[in-house]
Amino acid sequence: MRIRRHLFFYNTISVLVALVAMLAVNGAATHAIGRHYQRQAEEMFRELPPDRRPEGGALWLQRGESELELVGTVAQPHPWEAGRPRPQSEVLLLSLLLSGGAAIVVILLLNTLFTRYQLKKLLQPVNALIWAAGRIEAGDFTQAIDYRGRDEFAPVCAAFNRMQEHLLAEQEKNAAYEQARTDLVAGISHDLRTPLTSVKGYIKGLRDGVAQTPERQRQYLDIAYRKACDMDVLLQRLFYFSRLETGSLPLFPQSADLGGFVALFQAEAGPELEQTGGHIALTLSPGPHPVSIDPEQMYRVLNNLKDNALRYAEAAPLVISLAVESRNDWECIRFSDNGQGVSEEDLPHLFDQFWRADQARSPQNGEGTGLGLYIVKYIIEAHGGTIHAENNGGLAFTILLPRKEEDHG
């Protein structure tokens, strides 16, 4: 309401001041003209012979057919006697004041009507914005501002609608994210319960003397150790997730040859696949492959990709192919398996947070948290690289890392 009052007040005052100024200028001009006529009458009176000078009465001029004619004298200071016409200058001034006052009243009335109309048009988008802001404050992001004007408020309302759409998308995203976090906690709780129960059972068997031979005892200990390692993997991923969310995952890059690094991973991870009849095949293109990487984090990338293949590839035996090559200013790692791949609908979601394919919790594959590939993408992008997934005789990942310029001298 303050804007409405201010606009109305200042608009009215500006018109009124302009009209009064106009009336004052016109009055001053009329007075000056009257004084000029008065001086002419006095001069004409002095020029008349004494016998032709009229006695008494007032002095004024009137316009004749060709010139001004003297029709009265200046005998009295206020010569507006009854029955005599007023001097022309006084009549003109009075007429100007009356007509000017009437014009001011009419103009102010018209100005009031036009001002109300302008205020209504001006405040329409403002009221729409106020109403929309109240809706958003109440948590309603579904209704857009329907303003079809072409003035300066049109882009403001359009920007407000875009902001509302963005807030709605973020609200839906946060709701899905919170649901996924709840599912993650429930899933990890379930995943931890199974190996923990196994560990407790085998330890209890050892304590109660169920495993009486050294071989049987060693078998119990090996199973309990593997189950404890499974729990450690789950907890590590949950720990990594919390660090990623807070942005507190530091990188300690070192200069390394990517071919040598991948060969070292093959040597360490290969025996695990060989226990089930699988293996890792490595192909290195000629020449050096200099990069700047955090060895611990990059090893976690390759290990997560290997775990993903072991869990979901469903190939017997599983064969992982690793290839390292140079591509212009990039060094490339090609990681692929001989499994069944994923559906084309699932490919765009592989790196989404908490996402799991339909078979992610099948009994034969174990359970997943939906964080492995999300962590992979985060680490690769933190190194300034990219990762892409596709089906190519199985699931294939292409990792590109910036090539490090070799030092000379």
Coordinates of C-alpha atoms in Angstrom, one line a residue:
M1 CA 0.0 0.0 0.0
R2 CA 2.9 2.4 0.6
I3 CA 3.9 2.2 -3.1
R4 CA 0.3 2.9 -4.1
R5 CA 0.0 5.9 -1.9
H6 CA 3.4 7.3 -2.9
L7 CA 2.7 6.9 -6.6
F8 CA -0.7 8.6 -6.3
F9 CA 0.6 11.4 -4.0
Y10 CA 3.6 12.3 -6.1
N11 CA 1.8 12.1 -9.4
T12 CA -1.0 14.3 -8.1
I13 CA 1.4 16.9 -6.6
S14 CA 3.5 17.0 -9.8
V15 CA 0.4 17.8 -11.9
L16 CA -1.0 20.3 -9.4
V17 CA 2.4 22.2 -9.1
A18 CA 2.6 22.3 -12.9
L19 CA -0.9 23.7 -13.2
V20 CA -0.4 26.4 -10.5
A21 CA 2.9 27.4 -12.1
M22 CA 1.1 27.7 -15.4
L23 CA -1.7 29.8 -13.8
A24 CA 0.9 32.1 -12.1
V25 CA 2.8 32.7 -15.3
N26 CA -0.4 33.5 -17.1
G27 CA -1.6 35.8 -14.4
A28 CA 1.7 37.6 -14.4
A29 CA 1.6 38.0 -18.1
T30 CA -2.0 39.3 -18.0
H31 CA -1.0 41.8 -15.3
A32 CA 1.9 43.0 -17.3
I33 CA -0.4 43.4 -20.4
G34 CA -2.9 45.4 -18.2
R35 CA -0.2 47.7 -16.9
H36 CA 0.9 48.3 -20.5
Y37 CA -2.7 49.2 -21.5
Q38 CA -3.0 51.5 -18.5
R39 CA 0.2 53.4 -19.4
Q40 CA -1.1 53.8 -23.0
A41 CA -4.4 55.2 -21.6
E42 CA -2.6 57.7 -19.4
E43 CA -0.5 58.9 -22.3
M44 CA -3.5 59.3 -24.5
F45 CA -5.3 61.2 -21.7
R46 CA -2.4 63.6 -21.3
E47 CA -2.4 64.2 -25.1
L48 CA -6.1 65.2 -25.2
P49 CA -7.0 68.9 -25.2
P50 CA -8.4 70.1 -21.9
D51 CA -11.8 70.7 -23.4
R52 CA -12.1 67.1 -24.6
R53 CA -11.0 65.4 -21.4
P54 CA -13.9 63.5 -19.8
E55 CA -14.7 64.4 -16.2
G56 CA -14.8 61.8 -13.5
G57 CA -15.2 58.1 -14.1
A58 CA -12.6 55.5 -14.7
L59 CA -9.9 55.3 -17.3
W60 CA -9.7 52.3 -19.5
L61 CA -9.1 51.3 -23.1
Q62 CA -11.2 49.3 -25.5
R63 CA -10.3 48.0 -28.9
G64 CA -12.0 49.8 -31.7
E65 CA -12.1 49.0 -35.4
S66 CA -8.5 50.0 -36.1
E67 CA -6.9 51.2 -32.9
L68 CA -7.3 51.5 -29.1
E69 CA -9.8 54.0 -28.0
L70 CA -9.9 55.9 -24.7
V71 CA -13.3 55.6 -23.0
G72 CA -12.6 56.7 -19.4
T73 CA -10.4 58.6 -17.1
V74 CA -8.1 57.8 -14.2
A75 CA -10.0 59.8 -11.7
Q76 CA -10.4 57.2 -8.9
P77 CA -8.0 54.5 -7.5
H78 CA -10.7 51.8 -7.8
P79 CA -12.9 52.9 -10.7
W80 CA -15.2 49.9 -10.7
E81 CA -18.4 51.8 -10.2
A82 CA -21.8 50.3 -10.6
G83 CA -23.1 50.1 -14.1
R84 CA -19.7 50.6 -15.6
P85 CA -17.7 47.8 -17.3
R86 CA -14.5 46.8 -15.6
P87 CA -11.1 47.5 -17.2
Q88 CA -10.2 45.0 -19.8
S89 CA -7.1 43.8 -17.9
E90 CA -9.0 43.1 -14.7
V91 CA -11.7 41.2 -16.6
L92 CA -9.1 39.1 -18.4
L93 CA -7.3 38.3 -15.2
L94 CA -10.5 37.3 -13.4
S95 CA -11.6 35.1 -16.4
L96 CA -8.1 33.5 -16.4
L97 CA -8.4 32.7 -12.7
L98 CA -11.9 31.2 -13.0
S99 CA -11.1 29.2 -16.1
G100 CA -7.7 28.1 -14.7
G101 CA -9.3 26.9 -11.5
A102 CA -12.0 24.9 -13.4
A103 CA -9.2 23.4 -15.6
I104 CA -7.2 22.4 -12.5
V105 CA -10.2 20.6 -11.0
V106 CA -11.0 18.7 -14.2
I107 CA -7.3 17.8 -14.8
L108 CA -7.0 16.6 -11.2
L109 CA -10.1 14.4 -11.6
L110 CA -8.8 12.9 -14.8
N111 CA -5.4 12.5 -13.3
T112 CA -6.9 10.6 -10.4
L113 CA -8.7 8.2 -12.8
F114 CA -5.6 7.6 -14.9
T115 CA -3.4 7.1 -11.8
R116 CA -5.8 4.5 -10.4
Y117 CA -5.7 2.6 -13.7
Q118 CA -1.9 2.8 -13.9
L119 CA -1.5 1.6 -10.3
K120 CA -3.8 -1.3 -11.0
K121 CA -1.8 -2.3 -14.1
L122 CA 1.5 -1.7 -12.3
L123 CA 0.7 -3.6 -9.1
Q124 CA -0.8 -6.6 -10.9
P125 CA 2.6 -8.4 -11.3
V126 CA 3.7 -7.1 -7.9
N127 CA 0.7 -8.7 -6.3
A128 CA 1.2 -11.9 -8.3
L129 CA 4.8 -12.1 -7.1
I130 CA 3.8 -11.5 -3.5
W131 CA 1.1 -14.3 -3.8
A132 CA 3.7 -16.6 -5.4
A133 CA 6.2 -15.9 -2.7
G134 CA 3.6 -16.8 0.0
R135 CA 2.9 -20.1 -1.8
I136 CA 6.6 -21.0 -1.9
E137 CA 7.0 -20.1 1.8
A138 CA 4.1 -22.5 2.5
G139 CA 6.0 -25.2 0.4
D140 CA 3.8 -25.1 -2.7
F141 CA 6.0 -25.1 -5.9
T142 CA 3.4 -26.4 -8.3
Q143 CA 1.7 -23.2 -9.6
A144 CA 3.4 -20.8 -11.9
I145 CA 2.8 -17.1 -12.2
D146 CA 0.5 -16.5 -15.1
Y147 CA 1.6 -13.0 -16.2
R148 CA 1.4 -12.3 -19.9
G149 CA 2.4 -8.6 -20.0
R150 CA 5.3 -7.3 -22.1
D151 CA 6.7 -4.8 -19.7
E152 CA 9.8 -4.9 -17.4
F153 CA 8.0 -7.3 -15.0
A154 CA 7.6 -10.0 -17.6
P155 CA 11.3 -11.2 -17.3
V156 CA 11.0 -11.0 -13.5
C157 CA 8.0 -13.2 -13.4
A158 CA 9.6 -15.6 -15.9
A159 CA 12.8 -15.8 -13.7
F160 CA 10.6 -16.4 -10.7
N161 CA 8.9 -19.3 -12.5
R162 CA 12.3 -20.8 -13.5
M163 CA 13.4 -20.5 -9.9
Q164 CA 10.3 -22.2 -8.7
E165 CA 10.8 -25.1 -11.2
H166 CA 14.4 -25.4 -9.9
L167 CA 13.2 -25.5 -6.3
L168 CA 10.6 -28.1 -7.2
A169 CA 13.3 -30.2 -8.9
E170 CA 15.6 -29.9 -5.9
Q171 CA 12.8 -30.7 -3.5
E172 CA 12.0 -33.9 -5.5
K173 CA 15.7 -34.7 -5.7
N174 CA 16.2 -34.2 -2.0
A175 CA 13.2 -36.3 -1.2
A176 CA 14.5 -39.1 -3.4
Y177 CA 18.0 -38.6 -1.9
E178 CA 16.7 -38.9 1.7
Q179 CA 14.8 -42.0 0.8
A180 CA 17.9 -43.4 -0.7
R181 CA 19.9 -42.6 2.4
T182 CA 17.3 -44.4 4.5
D183 CA 17.4 -47.4 2.2
L184 CA 21.2 -47.3 2.4
V185 CA 21.2 -47.4 6.2
A186 CA 18.7 -50.2 6.1
G187 CA 20.6 -52.1 3.4
I188 CA 24.0 -51.8 5.1
S189 CA 22.4 -52.9 8.4
H190 CA 21.0 -55.9 6.7
D191 CA 24.3 -56.6 4.8
L192 CA 26.3 -56.3 8.1
R193 CA 24.0 -58.6 9.9
T194 CA 24.6 -61.6 7.7
P195 CA 28.5 -61.7 7.9
L196 CA 28.3 -60.7 11.5
T197 CA 26.1 -63.6 12.3
S198 CA 28.5 -65.9 10.5
V199 CA 31.5 -64.6 12.4
K200 CA 29.7 -65.0 15.7
G201 CA 28.6 -68.5 14.8
Y202 CA 32.1 -69.7 13.7
I203 CA 33.8 -68.1 16.8
K204 CA 31.2 -69.7 19.0
G205 CA 31.9 -73.1 17.3
L206 CA 35.6 -72.7 18.1
R207 CA 34.9 -71.7 21.6
D208 CA 32.5 -74.6 22.2
G209 CA 34.9 -77.1 20.6
V210 CA 32.8 -77.9 17.6
A211 CA 36.0 -77.7 15.4
Q212 CA 38.2 -80.2 17.1
T213 CA 40.9 -80.8 14.4
P214 CA 43.5 -78.2 13.4
E215 CA 42.2 -78.3 9.8
R216 CA 38.6 -77.7 11.0
Q217 CA 39.7 -74.8 13.2
R218 CA 41.7 -73.2 10.4
Q219 CA 38.7 -73.5 8.1
Y220 CA 36.5 -71.8 10.7
L221 CA 39.0 -69.0 11.2
D222 CA 39.3 -68.5 7.4
I223 CA 35.6 -68.2 7.0
A224 CA 35.3 -65.8 9.9
Y225 CA 38.1 -63.7 8.5
R226 CA 36.5 -63.5 5.1
K227 CA 33.2 -62.4 6.6
A228 CA 35.0 -59.8 8.7
C229 CA 36.6 -58.5 5.5
D230 CA 33.2 -58.3 3.9
M231 CA 32.0 -56.1 6.8
D232 CA 35.1 -54.0 6.4
V233 CA 34.3 -53.3 2.7
L234 CA 30.8 -52.2 3.6
L235 CA 32.0 -49.9 6.3
Q236 CA 34.7 -48.5 4.1
R237 CA 32.2 -47.6 1.5
L238 CA 29.9 -46.0 4.0
F239 CA 32.9 -44.1 5.4
Y240 CA 33.9 -43.0 1.8
F241 CA 30.4 -41.8 1.2
S242 CA 30.4 -39.6 4.3
R243 CA 33.7 -38.1 3.2
L244 CA 32.4 -37.4 -0.3
E245 CA 29.3 -35.8 1.0
T246 CA 31.3 -33.4 3.2
G247 CA 33.9 -32.7 0.5
S248 CA 36.7 -33.9 2.8
L249 CA 38.2 -36.6 0.5
P250 CA 41.7 -35.3 -0.1
L251 CA 43.9 -36.2 -3.1
F252 CA 47.6 -36.6 -2.9
P253 CA 48.7 -36.8 -6.6
Q254 CA 52.0 -38.2 -7.6
S255 CA 53.7 -38.6 -11.0
A256 CA 53.3 -42.1 -12.3
D257 CA 53.3 -44.2 -15.5
L258 CA 49.7 -45.3 -16.0
G259 CA 50.8 -48.5 -17.8
G260 CA 53.0 -49.5 -14.9
F261 CA 50.3 -48.7 -12.4
V262 CA 47.6 -50.8 -14.1
A263 CA 50.2 -53.7 -14.5
L264 CA 50.7 -53.6 -10.7
F265 CA 46.9 -53.8 -10.2
Q266 CA 46.8 -56.8 -12.5
A267 CA 49.5 -58.6 -10.5
E268 CA 47.7 -58.0 -7.2
A269 CA 44.0 -58.6 -8.3
G270 CA 44.7 -61.4 -10.8
P271 CA 45.0 -64.2 -8.2
E272 CA 41.5 -63.5 -6.8
L273 CA 40.0 -64.2 -10.2
E274 CA 42.2 -67.2 -10.8
Q275 CA 40.6 -68.9 -7.8
T276 CA 37.3 -69.1 -9.8
G277 CA 39.0 -69.9 -13.1
G278 CA 39.0 -66.3 -14.4
H279 CA 41.9 -64.0 -15.1
I280 CA 42.8 -60.4 -16.0
A281 CA 44.2 -59.7 -19.5
L282 CA 46.4 -56.6 -19.9
T283 CA 47.3 -54.8 -23.1
L284 CA 49.7 -51.8 -23.1
S285 CA 50.3 -49.6 -26.1
P286 CA 54.0 -48.7 -26.7
G287 CA 55.5 -45.6 -25.1
P288 CA 55.2 -43.9 -21.7
H289 CA 51.9 -43.0 -20.2
P290 CA 52.7 -40.2 -17.8
V291 CA 49.9 -39.1 -15.4
S292 CA 49.5 -37.4 -12.1
I293 CA 47.3 -39.6 -9.8
D294 CA 46.7 -40.4 -6.2
P295 CA 47.7 -44.1 -6.2
E296 CA 45.5 -45.1 -3.3
Q297 CA 42.4 -43.5 -4.8
M298 CA 43.1 -44.8 -8.4
Y299 CA 43.6 -48.3 -7.0
R300 CA 40.2 -48.0 -5.4
V301 CA 38.7 -47.1 -8.8
L302 CA 40.0 -50.2 -10.4
N303 CA 39.2 -52.4 -7.4
N304 CA 35.6 -51.1 -7.4
L305 CA 35.2 -51.8 -11.1
K306 CA 36.6 -55.4 -10.5
D307 CA 34.1 -55.9 -7.6
N308 CA 31.3 -54.7 -9.8
A309 CA 32.3 -57.2 -12.5
L310 CA 32.5 -60.0 -10.0
R311 CA 29.1 -59.2 -8.6
Y312 CA 27.0 -58.5 -11.7
A313 CA 28.8 -59.9 -14.8
E314 CA 27.5 -63.4 -14.3
A315 CA 30.2 -64.9 -16.5
A316 CA 31.9 -68.2 -15.8
P317 CA 34.8 -67.9 -16.0
L318 CA 35.0 -64.1 -15.6
V319 CA 37.6 -62.5 -17.9
I320 CA 38.5 -58.8 -17.3
S321 CA 40.3 -57.0 -20.1
L322 CA 42.5 -54.0 -19.3
A323 CA 44.1 -51.8 -21.9
V324 CA 46.1 -48.6 -21.6
E325 CA 46.7 -46.3 -24.5
S326 CA 47.4 -42.6 -25.3
R327 CA 44.7 -40.4 -27.0
N328 CA 46.1 -36.9 -27.8
D329 CA 46.3 -35.1 -24.5
W330 CA 44.7 -37.9 -22.6
E331 CA 45.8 -41.3 -21.2
C332 CA 43.1 -43.9 -21.5
I333 CA 42.2 -47.0 -19.4
R334 CA 39.8 -49.4 -21.0
F335 CA 38.2 -51.8 -18.5
S336 CA 35.8 -54.4 -19.8
D337 CA 34.4 -57.8 -18.9
N338 CA 32.8 -60.8 -20.8
G339 CA 29.6 -60.6 -18.8
Q340 CA 26.0 -59.9 -19.8
G341 CA 26.3 -56.1 -19.6
V342 CA 23.4 -54.0 -18.5
S343 CA 20.2 -52.9 -20.2
E344 CA 20.3 -49.7 -22.3
E345 CA 17.8 -48.1 -19.9
D346 CA 20.2 -48.7 -17.0
L347 CA 23.3 -47.4 -18.6
P348 CA 22.7 -43.7 -17.8
H349 CA 22.1 -44.5 -14.1
L350 CA 25.2 -46.6 -13.4
F351 CA 27.1 -43.7 -11.7
D352 CA 24.1 -42.4 -9.8
Q353 CA 24.2 -42.2 -6.1
F354 CA 22.6 -45.2 -4.3
W355 CA 21.4 -46.6 -7.7
R356 CA 21.3 -50.4 -8.0
A357 CA 20.2 -52.6 -10.9
D358 CA 17.4 -55.0 -10.4
Q359 CA 19.8 -57.9 -9.7
A360 CA 21.8 -55.9 -7.2
R361 CA 20.4 -57.8 -4.3
S362 CA 20.0 -61.2 -5.8
P363 CA 21.2 -64.0 -3.5
Q364 CA 23.8 -65.3 -5.8
N365 CA 25.4 -61.9 -6.4
G366 CA 25.3 -60.6 -2.9
E367 CA 24.1 -57.2 -1.9
G368 CA 25.2 -53.8 -3.1
T369 CA 25.1 -50.4 -1.6
G370 CA 24.8 -48.4 -4.9
L371 CA 28.0 -46.5 -4.0
G372 CA 30.8 -48.3 -5.8
L373 CA 30.5 -46.7 -9.2
Y374 CA 29.4 -43.4 -7.7
I375 CA 32.7 -43.3 -5.8
V376 CA 34.5 -44.3 -9.0
K377 CA 33.1 -41.3 -11.0
Y378 CA 33.8 -38.9 -8.1
I379 CA 37.5 -39.9 -7.9
I380 CA 38.0 -39.8 -11.7
E381 CA 36.4 -36.4 -12.0
A382 CA 38.5 -35.2 -9.0
H383 CA 41.6 -36.1 -11.1
G384 CA 40.2 -33.9 -13.9
G385 CA 39.2 -37.0 -16.0
T386 CA 36.0 -38.6 -17.3
I387 CA 34.5 -42.1 -17.3
H388 CA 32.0 -43.5 -19.7
A389 CA 30.2 -46.9 -19.7
E390 CA 28.8 -48.9 -22.6
N391 CA 27.8 -52.4 -23.7
N392 CA 30.4 -54.0 -25.9
G393 CA 30.4 -57.8 -25.5
G394 CA 29.9 -57.2 -21.8
L395 CA 30.1 -54.0 -19.8
A396 CA 33.0 -51.7 -20.8
F397 CA 34.3 -48.6 -19.0
T398 CA 36.5 -45.9 -20.7
I399 CA 38.5 -43.7 -18.3
L400 CA 40.3 -40.7 -19.6
L401 CA 43.0 -38.9 -17.5
P402 CA 44.9 -35.8 -18.3
R403 CA 48.3 -36.6 -19.8
K404 CA 51.1 -35.1 -17.7
E405 CA 53.8 -33.2 -19.6
E406 CA 57.1 -34.9 -19.1
D407 CA 59.9 -32.9 -17.5
H408 CA 62.9 -32.1 -19.7
G409 CA 66.1 -31.1 -18.1

